[in-house]
């Protein structure tokens, strides 16, 4: 078994016990299922779906996903720029509904879940689901790539540079810092 098949959902919602699931039922595909879960749905149109994060790490935590299948950041190319800007705009519009909260919009450098997803997250980090150093660091270190920066990089370089597993692990295990 490799490390990714052993790994549980970062929220420990996946189960490593019980009968083996098919890849389609693997926890890393969970967002694809949640995109059509009415309990999580916030908004959708022909290009995107916005859902509530099932394990929110702040008072307000949403995910903006494209309808088009884009499994990961390395699948992005300059033809996706318009879509990424649209996702960002939709995220900003949603955040504007909560004027008393400050938000950030961005991507995890090494996402755990398949299908790209823009995190729209309020900066209070007030949530019982924020339990671990890894959770904290994933939103407060450079592991969190601001959407603006990702779009800029894609525009300039035609792709998104991926972080090595080792660098990712290092960022997630850094001592806790007040952002
Ligand atoms: P990441 O892949 O690291 O960018 O983060 C995945 C995000 O998806 C986390 O914030 C999780 O809380 C969230 N999440 C995990 N499983 C689900 C699910 N089935 N439905 C909705 N959100 C989920």
XYZ file of N, CA, C and O and ligand atoms in Angstrom:
739
model
N 0.842 -1.188 0.000
C 0.000 0.000 0.000
C 0.882 1.245 0.000
O 1.812 1.349 0.779
N 0.631 2.214 -0.910
C 1.457 3.402 -0.887
C 0.895 4.414 0.105
O -0.173 4.244 0.654
N 1.704 5.517 0.297
C 1.319 6.442 1.358
C -0.011 7.114 1.053
O -0.779 7.412 1.949
N -0.317 7.344 -0.242
C -1.562 8.057 -0.500
C -2.765 7.157 -0.286
O -3.811 7.597 0.166
N -2.628 5.845 -0.582
C -3.787 4.993 -0.354
C -3.980 4.716 1.128
O -5.072 4.425 1.578
N -2.881 4.880 1.893
C -2.981 4.660 3.336
C -3.568 5.881 4.027
O -4.175 5.800 5.056
N -3.322 7.054 3.379
C -3.632 8.289 4.042
C -5.129 8.514 4.190
O -5.898 8.257 3.304
N -5.513 9.031 5.352
C -6.907 9.334 5.549
C -7.147 10.773 5.144
O -6.246 11.582 5.058
N -8.392 11.102 4.910
C -8.805 12.465 4.694
C -8.177 13.316 5.789
O -8.127 12.919 6.937
N -7.751 14.531 5.454
C -7.017 15.331 6.427
C -7.893 15.697 7.605
O -7.430 16.166 8.614
N -9.154 15.450 7.476
C -10.073 15.758 8.559
C -10.446 14.508 9.331
O -11.332 14.510 10.155
N -9.736 13.428 9.025
C -9.969 12.160 9.699
C -11.387 11.665 9.513
O -11.904 10.937 10.333
N -12.017 12.138 8.437
C -13.366 11.658 8.181
C -13.337 10.385 7.346
O -14.283 9.619 7.345
N -12.217 10.161 6.634
C -12.103 8.946 5.847
C -11.851 7.786 6.779
O -11.356 7.963 7.886
N -12.179 6.601 6.350
C -11.942 5.458 7.215
C -10.872 4.575 6.620
O -10.875 4.283 5.440
N -9.901 4.192 7.434
C -8.868 3.301 6.925
C -9.205 1.851 7.260
O -8.437 0.953 7.025
N -10.354 1.659 7.893
C -10.754 0.300 8.222
C -11.960 -0.074 7.369
O -12.482 0.741 6.646
N -12.420 -1.294 7.517
C -13.610 -1.709 6.779
C -13.253 -2.171 5.397
O -12.084 -2.185 5.009
N -14.300 -2.535 4.622
C -14.032 -3.097 3.304
C -13.356 -2.102 2.387
O -13.561 -0.900 2.512
N -12.547 -2.631 1.454
C -11.850 -1.751 0.511
C -12.870 -1.086 -0.393
O -13.808 -1.710 -0.868
N -12.678 0.209 -0.632
C -13.592 0.926 -1.508
C -12.974 1.030 -2.894
O -11.763 1.043 -3.035
N -13.823 1.188 -3.915
C -13.299 1.398 -5.252
C -12.712 2.797 -5.293
O -13.001 3.633 -4.448
N -11.897 3.097 -6.336
C -11.267 4.415 -6.403
C -12.331 5.510 -6.413
O -12.176 6.551 -5.809
N -13.466 5.219 -7.086
C -14.531 6.212 -7.166
C -15.062 6.575 -5.773
O -15.478 7.683 -5.515
N -15.013 5.598 -4.882
C -15.501 5.849 -3.536
C -14.396 6.262 -2.575
O -14.638 6.382 -1.386
N -13.187 6.497 -3.110
C -12.046 6.871 -2.277
C -12.299 8.255 -1.677
O -12.888 9.121 -2.316
N -11.827 8.472 -0.431
C -12.104 9.755 0.224
C -11.611 10.954 -0.565
O -12.193 12.035 -0.505
N -10.534 10.762 -1.342
C -9.978 11.907 -2.073
C -10.909 12.394 -3.186
O -10.700 13.460 -3.750
N -11.929 11.600 -3.503
C -12.910 11.993 -4.524
C -14.150 12.626 -3.892
O -15.138 12.902 -4.572
N -14.097 12.824 -2.582
C -15.282 13.269 -1.839
C -15.877 14.588 -2.315
O -17.094 14.779 -2.232
N -15.029 15.500 -2.812
C -15.574 16.795 -3.237
C -16.484 16.633 -4.450
O -17.457 17.363 -4.609
N -16.140 15.666 -5.291
C -16.969 15.438 -6.488
C -18.371 15.029 -6.077
O -19.361 15.434 -6.679
N -18.456 14.229 -5.012
C -19.778 13.845 -4.504
C -20.455 15.035 -3.834
O -21.647 15.280 -4.023
N -19.670 15.779 -3.064
C -20.260 16.907 -2.329
C -20.774 17.999 -3.261
O -21.663 18.763 -2.888
N -20.228 18.069 -4.477
C -20.691 19.078 -5.439
C -22.171 18.907 -5.757
O -22.835 19.842 -6.180
N -22.676 17.681 -5.574
C -24.103 17.486 -5.845
C -24.883 17.159 -4.565
O -25.946 16.546 -4.630
N -24.324 17.566 -3.425
C -25.017 17.346 -2.157
C -25.801 18.608 -1.792
O -25.198 19.643 -1.482
N -27.126 18.540 -1.837
C -27.929 19.752 -1.565
C -27.652 20.341 -0.184
O -27.800 21.548 0.013
N -27.222 19.513 0.754
C -26.964 20.016 2.112
C -25.732 20.937 2.139
O -25.596 21.752 3.049
N -24.843 20.778 1.156
C -23.615 21.586 1.145
C -23.645 22.697 0.096
O -22.843 23.626 0.142
N -24.579 22.555 -0.841
C -24.609 23.501 -1.965
C -24.918 24.933 -1.523
O -25.862 25.166 -0.778
N -24.103 25.869 -2.005
C -24.343 27.290 -1.729
C -24.861 27.964 -3.000
O -25.819 28.707 -2.983
N -24.213 27.638 -4.114
C -24.540 28.314 -5.371
C -23.950 27.520 -6.517
O -22.888 26.899 -6.339
N -24.605 27.535 -7.664
C -23.951 26.941 -8.833
C -24.436 27.599 -10.108
O -25.522 28.175 -10.157
N -23.612 27.508 -11.130
C -24.011 27.952 -12.460
C -23.349 27.015 -13.464
O -22.851 25.949 -13.075
N -23.320 27.398 -14.731
C -22.789 26.460 -15.737
C -21.274 26.275 -15.624
O -20.741 25.288 -16.131
N -20.599 27.179 -14.917
C -19.131 27.077 -14.841
C -18.612 26.567 -13.498
O -17.584 25.904 -13.439
N -19.303 26.898 -12.426
C -18.766 26.565 -11.092
C -19.842 26.046 -10.132
O -21.035 26.229 -10.367
N -19.358 25.442 -9.056
C -20.243 25.077 -7.940
C -19.560 25.598 -6.668
O -18.339 25.434 -6.509
N -20.330 26.211 -5.801
C -19.788 26.629 -4.494
C -20.463 25.783 -3.422
O -21.697 25.683 -3.383
N -19.618 25.152 -2.601
C -20.163 24.343 -1.501
C -19.581 24.826 -0.170
O -18.549 25.491 -0.141
N -20.272 24.449 0.890
C -19.706 24.674 2.221
C -18.650 23.612 2.442
O -18.868 22.441 2.083
N -17.522 23.988 3.017
C -16.533 22.994 3.394
C -17.161 22.117 4.487
O -17.726 22.617 5.453
N -17.064 20.816 4.295
C -17.721 19.883 5.224
C -17.066 19.901 6.611
O -17.705 19.556 7.607
N -15.798 20.283 6.658
C -15.066 20.357 7.937
C -14.457 21.759 8.051
O -13.231 21.927 7.972
N -15.312 22.784 8.190
C -14.842 24.173 8.095
C -13.772 24.490 9.127
O -13.882 24.096 10.281
N -12.748 25.212 8.680
C -11.650 25.572 9.588
C -11.801 27.006 10.089
O -10.875 27.569 10.672
N -12.953 27.610 9.840
C -13.237 28.971 10.294
C -14.754 29.123 10.326
O -15.490 28.221 9.889
N -15.184 30.273 10.819
C -16.636 30.500 10.904
C -17.279 30.371 9.520
O -18.333 29.762 9.361
N -16.627 30.941 8.508
C -17.130 30.818 7.132
C -16.039 30.189 6.275
O -14.933 30.742 6.153
N -16.336 29.042 5.711
C -15.332 28.343 4.900
C -16.061 27.651 3.745
O -16.836 26.712 3.955
N -15.807 28.153 2.548
C -16.463 27.631 1.342
C -15.412 27.147 0.352
O -14.244 27.544 0.416
N -15.858 26.313 -0.570
C -14.984 25.847 -1.650
C -15.657 26.172 -2.982
O -16.846 25.868 -3.159
N -14.898 26.784 -3.880
C -15.409 27.058 -5.229
C -14.742 26.067 -6.173
O -13.502 26.013 -6.250
N -15.557 25.272 -6.857
C -15.021 24.231 -7.750
C -15.521 24.450 -9.170
O -16.670 24.862 -9.369
N -14.674 24.147 -10.150
C -15.155 24.259 -11.535
C -16.058 23.069 -11.876
O -15.880 21.976 -11.328
N -16.999 23.293 -12.761
C -17.823 22.174 -13.261
C -16.966 21.275 -14.151
O -17.141 20.065 -14.177
N -16.026 21.930 -14.878
C -15.112 21.176 -15.751
C -14.181 20.331 -14.873
O -13.747 20.787 -13.814
N -13.901 19.126 -15.331
C -13.022 18.264 -14.534
C -11.568 18.745 -14.648
O -10.966 18.691 -15.718
N -11.041 19.262 -13.536
C -9.618 19.660 -13.463
C -9.094 19.043 -12.168
O -9.298 19.585 -11.075
N -8.480 17.872 -12.263
C -8.172 17.124 -11.042
C -7.208 17.795 -10.082
O -7.363 17.678 -8.870
N -6.205 18.527 -10.609
C -5.200 19.083 -9.697
C -4.546 20.322 -10.296
O -4.760 20.653 -11.475
N -3.729 20.982 -9.488
C -3.134 22.257 -9.929
C -2.186 22.066 -11.108
O -2.028 22.961 -11.938
N -1.562 20.894 -11.176
C -0.614 20.712 -12.290
C -1.327 20.498 -13.629
O -0.694 20.563 -14.669
N -2.635 20.287 -13.592
C -3.400 20.171 -14.848
C -3.740 21.541 -15.437
O -4.302 21.625 -16.528
N -3.433 22.606 -14.671
C -3.824 23.942 -15.144
C -2.897 24.464 -16.233
O -1.681 24.254 -16.176
N -3.482 25.134 -17.217
C -2.686 25.840 -18.224
C -3.370 27.168 -18.528
O -4.435 27.460 -17.951
N -2.747 27.938 -19.415
C -3.269 29.307 -19.595
C -4.708 29.346 -20.117
O -5.387 30.363 -19.951
N -5.193 28.256 -20.674
C -6.587 28.257 -21.125
C -7.559 28.308 -19.930
O -8.748 28.556 -20.105
N -7.043 28.061 -18.727
C -7.916 28.069 -17.545
C -7.962 29.419 -16.831
O -8.669 29.567 -15.831
N -7.181 30.385 -17.348
C -7.080 31.669 -16.634
C -8.435 32.332 -16.414
O -8.741 32.802 -15.316
N -9.233 32.337 -17.470
C -10.533 32.999 -17.379
C -11.398 32.329 -16.290
O -12.045 32.993 -15.487
N -11.364 31.014 -16.272
C -12.146 30.255 -15.288
C -11.666 30.556 -13.863
O -12.469 30.766 -12.946
N -10.348 30.576 -13.664
C -9.808 30.839 -12.318
C -10.185 32.245 -11.845
O -10.482 32.449 -10.668
N -10.172 33.187 -12.774
C -10.562 34.557 -12.408
C -12.051 34.596 -12.049
O -12.460 35.284 -11.116
N -12.819 33.831 -12.781
C -14.258 33.757 -12.499
C -14.495 33.131 -11.119
O -15.301 33.626 -10.325
N -13.773 32.056 -10.821
C -13.901 31.407 -9.510
C -13.564 32.408 -8.402
O -14.249 32.491 -7.375
N -12.496 33.176 -8.617
C -12.081 34.180 -7.631
C -13.182 35.229 -7.435
O -13.540 35.572 -6.305
N -13.718 35.681 -8.538
C -14.779 36.709 -8.481
C -15.993 36.173 -7.714
O -16.562 36.865 -6.865
N -16.357 34.923 -8.009
C -17.512 34.329 -7.314
C -17.228 34.219 -5.817
O -18.103 34.436 -4.987
N -15.980 33.889 -5.482
C -15.586 33.806 -4.075
C -15.685 35.174 -3.401
O -16.206 35.292 -2.289
N -15.213 36.201 -4.094
C -15.290 37.563 -3.526
C -16.736 37.992 -3.333
O -17.073 38.593 -2.313
N -17.570 37.671 -4.308
C -18.993 38.044 -4.183
C -19.627 37.381 -2.963
O -20.413 37.978 -2.242
N -19.255 36.118 -2.752
C -19.812 35.394 -1.605
C -19.300 36.011 -0.296
O -20.070 36.257 0.634
N -18.005 36.276 -0.246
C -17.416 36.852 0.970
C -18.048 38.210 1.294
O -18.191 38.561 2.471
N -18.436 38.936 0.248
C -19.032 40.262 0.462
C -20.348 40.169 1.239
O -20.818 41.158 1.802
N -20.916 38.974 1.291
C -22.155 38.790 2.065
C -21.888 38.760 3.569
O -22.805 38.712 4.371
N -20.589 38.708 3.933
C -20.216 38.671 5.360
C -19.254 39.830 5.638
O -18.065 39.625 5.888
N -19.777 41.076 5.553
C -18.890 42.242 5.605
C -18.120 42.389 6.915
O -17.092 43.056 6.942
N -18.585 41.735 7.973
C -17.840 41.913 9.234
C -16.680 40.928 9.344
O -15.929 40.962 10.316
N -16.510 40.044 8.358
C -15.390 39.087 8.395
C -14.370 39.405 7.310
O -14.731 39.809 6.207
N -13.106 39.138 7.666
C -12.036 39.276 6.678
C -11.840 37.895 6.042
O -11.882 36.878 6.755
N -11.617 37.851 4.749
C -11.469 36.566 4.051
C -10.145 36.477 3.318
O -9.575 37.497 2.921
N -9.687 35.253 3.100
C -8.629 35.000 2.107
C -9.171 34.005 1.096
O -10.065 33.190 1.403
N -8.585 34.076 -0.087
C -9.010 33.235 -1.212
C -7.768 32.531 -1.718
O -6.814 33.194 -2.132
N -7.752 31.211 -1.677
C -6.538 30.557 -2.145
C -6.615 29.042 -2.215
O -7.653 28.430 -1.921
N -5.481 28.487 -2.590
C -5.368 27.047 -2.838
C -4.284 26.461 -1.934
O -3.271 27.121 -1.674
N -4.487 25.241 -1.508
C -3.409 24.544 -0.814
C -2.377 24.089 -1.849
O -2.747 23.592 -2.918
N -1.098 24.265 -1.499
C -0.029 23.923 -2.442
C -0.087 22.444 -2.823
O 0.155 22.078 -3.973
N -0.390 21.605 -1.841
C -0.550 20.168 -2.133
C -1.922 19.742 -1.598
O -2.040 19.290 -0.451
N -2.938 19.918 -2.421
C -4.285 19.599 -1.941
C -4.431 18.103 -1.659
O -3.790 17.274 -2.311
N -5.276 17.798 -0.689
C -5.504 16.380 -0.393
C -6.648 15.825 -1.238
O -6.730 14.628 -1.456
N -7.515 16.730 -1.696
C -8.714 16.279 -2.393
C -8.605 16.537 -3.896
O -8.058 17.561 -4.321
N -9.181 15.631 -4.661
C -9.184 15.761 -6.115
C -10.224 16.785 -6.557
O -11.223 17.005 -5.868
N -9.982 17.365 -7.735
C -10.753 18.446 -8.350
C -10.321 19.761 -7.699
O -10.451 19.924 -6.476
N -9.767 20.651 -8.526
C -9.241 21.886 -7.925
C -10.359 22.601 -7.166
O -11.532 22.556 -7.561
N -9.980 23.251 -6.078
C -10.970 23.952 -5.252
C -10.332 25.174 -4.624
O -9.268 25.092 -4.024
N -11.022 26.282 -4.797
C -10.582 27.548 -4.210
C -11.189 27.661 -2.815
O -12.411 27.597 -2.655
N -10.313 27.798 -1.812
C -10.810 28.017 -0.447
C -11.207 29.484 -0.289
O -10.420 30.387 -0.630
N -12.389 29.696 0.216
C -12.851 31.042 0.588
C -13.061 30.965 2.093
O -14.006 30.341 2.563
N -12.126 31.537 2.839
C -12.113 31.246 4.278
C -11.964 32.519 5.106
O -11.084 33.344 4.840
N -12.856 32.659 6.095
C -12.752 33.829 6.971
C -11.558 33.631 7.890
O -11.170 32.499 8.206
N -10.993 34.758 8.306
C -9.694 34.699 8.999
C -9.803 34.609 10.527
O -8.826 34.795 11.234
N -10.995 34.268 11.015
C -11.156 34.082 12.472
C -10.637 32.715 12.918
O -10.260 32.530 14.057
N -10.616 31.755 12.012
C -10.211 30.368 12.321
C -10.934 29.839 13.557
O -10.378 29.068 14.339
N -12.167 30.274 13.685
C -12.966 29.894 14.835
C -13.839 28.704 14.440
O -14.915 28.873 13.872
N -13.330 27.509 14.678
C -14.090 26.315 14.323
C -13.584 25.096 15.080
O -12.370 24.903 15.204
N -14.510 24.277 15.562
C -14.076 23.054 16.251
C -13.355 22.080 15.318
O -12.672 21.170 15.789
N -13.482 22.275 13.997
C -12.791 21.367 13.056
C -11.323 21.742 12.879
O -10.563 20.973 12.293
N -10.934 22.923 13.355
C -9.517 23.283 13.260
C -8.836 22.699 14.500
O -8.916 23.262 15.587
N -8.241 21.517 14.292
C -7.785 20.747 15.446
C -6.287 20.566 15.525
O -5.766 20.250 16.576
N -5.599 20.668 14.396
C -4.194 20.264 14.396
C -3.285 21.389 13.891
O -3.743 22.323 13.228
N -2.001 21.236 14.199
C -0.992 22.172 13.696
C -1.014 22.201 12.169
O -0.883 23.248 11.549
N -1.205 21.034 11.587
C -1.244 20.934 10.130
C -2.407 21.774 9.560
O -2.237 22.484 8.565
N -3.558 21.674 10.193
C -4.691 22.493 9.744
C -4.312 23.977 9.785
O -4.519 24.711 8.820
N -3.770 24.403 10.935
C -3.419 25.822 11.117
C -2.389 26.261 10.071
O -2.571 27.261 9.374
N -1.315 25.488 9.964
C -0.245 25.875 9.050
C -0.678 25.845 7.589
O -0.143 26.585 6.764
N -1.660 25.009 7.284
C -2.075 24.921 5.875
C -2.781 26.194 5.416
O -2.902 26.439 4.226
N -3.262 26.984 6.396
C -3.943 28.236 6.033
C -3.147 29.483 6.396
O -3.545 30.583 6.038
N -2.053 29.316 7.121
C -1.348 30.514 7.623
C 0.117 30.606 7.163
O 0.799 31.558 7.499
N 0.595 29.602 6.445
C 1.963 29.654 5.912
C 1.872 29.747 4.382
O 0.769 29.773 3.823
N 3.024 29.716 3.742
C 3.000 29.801 2.272
C 2.475 28.511 1.630
O 2.440 28.391 0.402
N 2.042 27.563 2.465
C 1.329 26.386 1.941
C 0.004 26.848 1.317
O -0.532 26.188 0.436
N -0.486 27.977 1.810
C -1.721 28.556 1.265
C -1.316 29.558 0.183
O -0.663 30.565 0.467
N -1.659 29.252 -1.054
C -1.277 30.126 -2.178
C -2.463 31.018 -2.509
O -3.531 30.523 -2.894
N -2.257 32.315 -2.335
C -3.352 33.237 -2.652
C -3.757 33.076 -4.115
O -2.899 32.933 -4.996
N -5.058 33.117 -4.331
C -5.592 32.940 -5.674
C -4.972 33.944 -6.665
O -4.611 33.582 -7.787
N -4.811 35.183 -6.225
C -4.190 36.209 -7.092
C -2.806 35.772 -7.560
O -2.436 35.959 -8.717
N -2.050 35.216 -6.604
C -0.673 34.816 -6.934
C -0.654 33.627 -7.885
O 0.167 33.536 -8.787
N -1.566 32.693 -7.648
C -1.640 31.517 -8.519
C -2.008 31.929 -9.952
O -1.408 31.468 -10.926
N -2.953 32.848 -10.043
C -3.378 33.334 -11.364
C -2.211 34.054 -12.059
O -1.955 33.840 -13.246
N -1.498 34.853 -11.274
C -0.349 35.591 -11.812
C 0.717 34.620 -12.346
O 1.259 34.787 -13.445
N 0.983 33.581 -11.539
C 1.997 32.601 -11.942
C 1.583 31.870 -13.225
O 2.383 31.682 -14.141
N 0.313 31.519 -13.283
C -0.189 30.816 -14.472
C -0.087 31.719 -15.708
O 0.281 31.265 -16.796
N -0.371 32.988 -15.494
C -0.317 33.959 -16.587
C 1.125 34.106 -17.094
O 1.383 34.091 -18.292
N 2.053 34.212 -16.148
C 3.443 34.460 -16.533
C 4.165 33.215 -17.022
O 5.004 33.266 -17.901
N 3.864 32.078 -16.411
C 4.665 30.886 -16.709
C 3.902 29.782 -17.455
O 4.498 28.797 -17.869
N 2.591 29.949 -17.554
C 1.807 28.963 -18.305
C 1.491 27.704 -17.523
O 0.807 26.810 -18.020
N 2.026 27.630 -16.278
C 1.674 26.491 -15.419
C 1.866 26.894 -13.954
O 2.350 27.983 -13.671
N 1.462 25.997 -13.058
C 1.607 26.281 -11.630
C 2.704 25.373 -11.088
O 2.617 24.149 -11.216
N 3.723 26.013 -10.514
C 4.842 25.225 -9.969
C 4.361 24.454 -8.761
O 3.715 25.014 -7.881
N 4.704 23.169 -8.729
C 4.242 22.421 -7.557
C 5.334 22.398 -6.492
O 6.532 22.473 -6.792
N 4.882 22.313 -5.261
C 5.784 22.247 -4.117
C 6.179 20.785 -3.948
O 5.350 19.895 -4.161
N 7.428 20.532 -3.555
C 7.793 19.130 -3.339
C 7.092 18.634 -2.075
O 6.762 19.430 -1.185
N 6.889 17.328 -2.033
C 6.261 16.711 -0.840
C 7.023 17.124 0.412
O 6.439 17.441 1.444
N 8.376 17.127 0.288
C 9.220 17.428 1.454
C 9.007 18.859 1.926
O 8.835 19.107 3.122
N 8.977 19.813 0.971
C 8.742 21.209 1.364
C 7.358 21.396 1.961
O 7.171 22.161 2.897
N 6.392 20.685 1.377
C 5.024 20.750 1.899
C 4.974 20.268 3.341
O 4.418 20.929 4.219
N 5.600 19.136 3.591
C 5.609 18.565 4.944
C 6.268 19.516 5.923
O 5.825 19.696 7.050
N 7.367 20.144 5.449
C 8.096 21.070 6.315
C 7.211 22.264 6.714
O 7.149 22.632 7.881
N 6.509 22.815 5.729
C 5.629 23.957 6.036
C 4.540 23.565 7.031
O 4.220 24.311 7.948
N 4.014 22.372 6.849
C 2.908 21.937 7.725
C 3.377 21.624 9.141
O 2.569 21.621 10.073
N 4.676 21.360 9.277
C 5.148 21.001 10.627
C 5.919 22.140 11.302
O 6.480 21.962 12.373
N 5.896 23.322 10.667
C 6.556 24.487 11.284
C 5.924 24.807 12.635
O 4.732 24.526 12.832
N 6.711 25.433 13.537
C 6.107 25.821 14.831
C 4.931 26.772 14.595
O 4.926 27.540 13.629
N 3.960 26.689 15.471
C 2.786 27.540 15.329
C 3.177 29.018 15.435
O 3.950 29.393 16.314
N 2.637 29.803 14.491
C 2.917 31.252 14.536
C 1.604 32.002 14.438
O 0.678 31.568 13.729
N 1.564 33.144 15.099
C 0.403 34.014 14.959
C 0.524 34.697 13.599
O 1.560 35.274 13.297
N -0.485 34.586 12.747
C -0.310 35.168 11.398
C -0.321 36.710 11.447
O -0.923 37.287 12.289
P -7.259 20.575 0.445
O -7.464 19.423 -0.513
O -6.116 20.380 1.377
O -7.183 21.895 -0.257
O -8.535 20.667 1.380
C -9.699 19.943 1.165
C -10.839 20.623 1.909
O -12.010 19.868 1.658
C -10.653 20.656 3.422
O -10.856 21.992 3.868
C -11.712 19.696 3.963
O -12.274 20.149 5.168
C -12.738 19.688 2.857
N -13.446 18.420 2.684
C -12.955 17.171 2.839
N -13.870 16.251 2.465
C -14.956 16.952 2.060
C -16.217 16.583 1.533
N -16.541 15.297 1.333
N -17.084 17.558 1.215
C -16.785 18.869 1.385
N -15.605 19.287 1.885
C -14.701 18.341 2.204
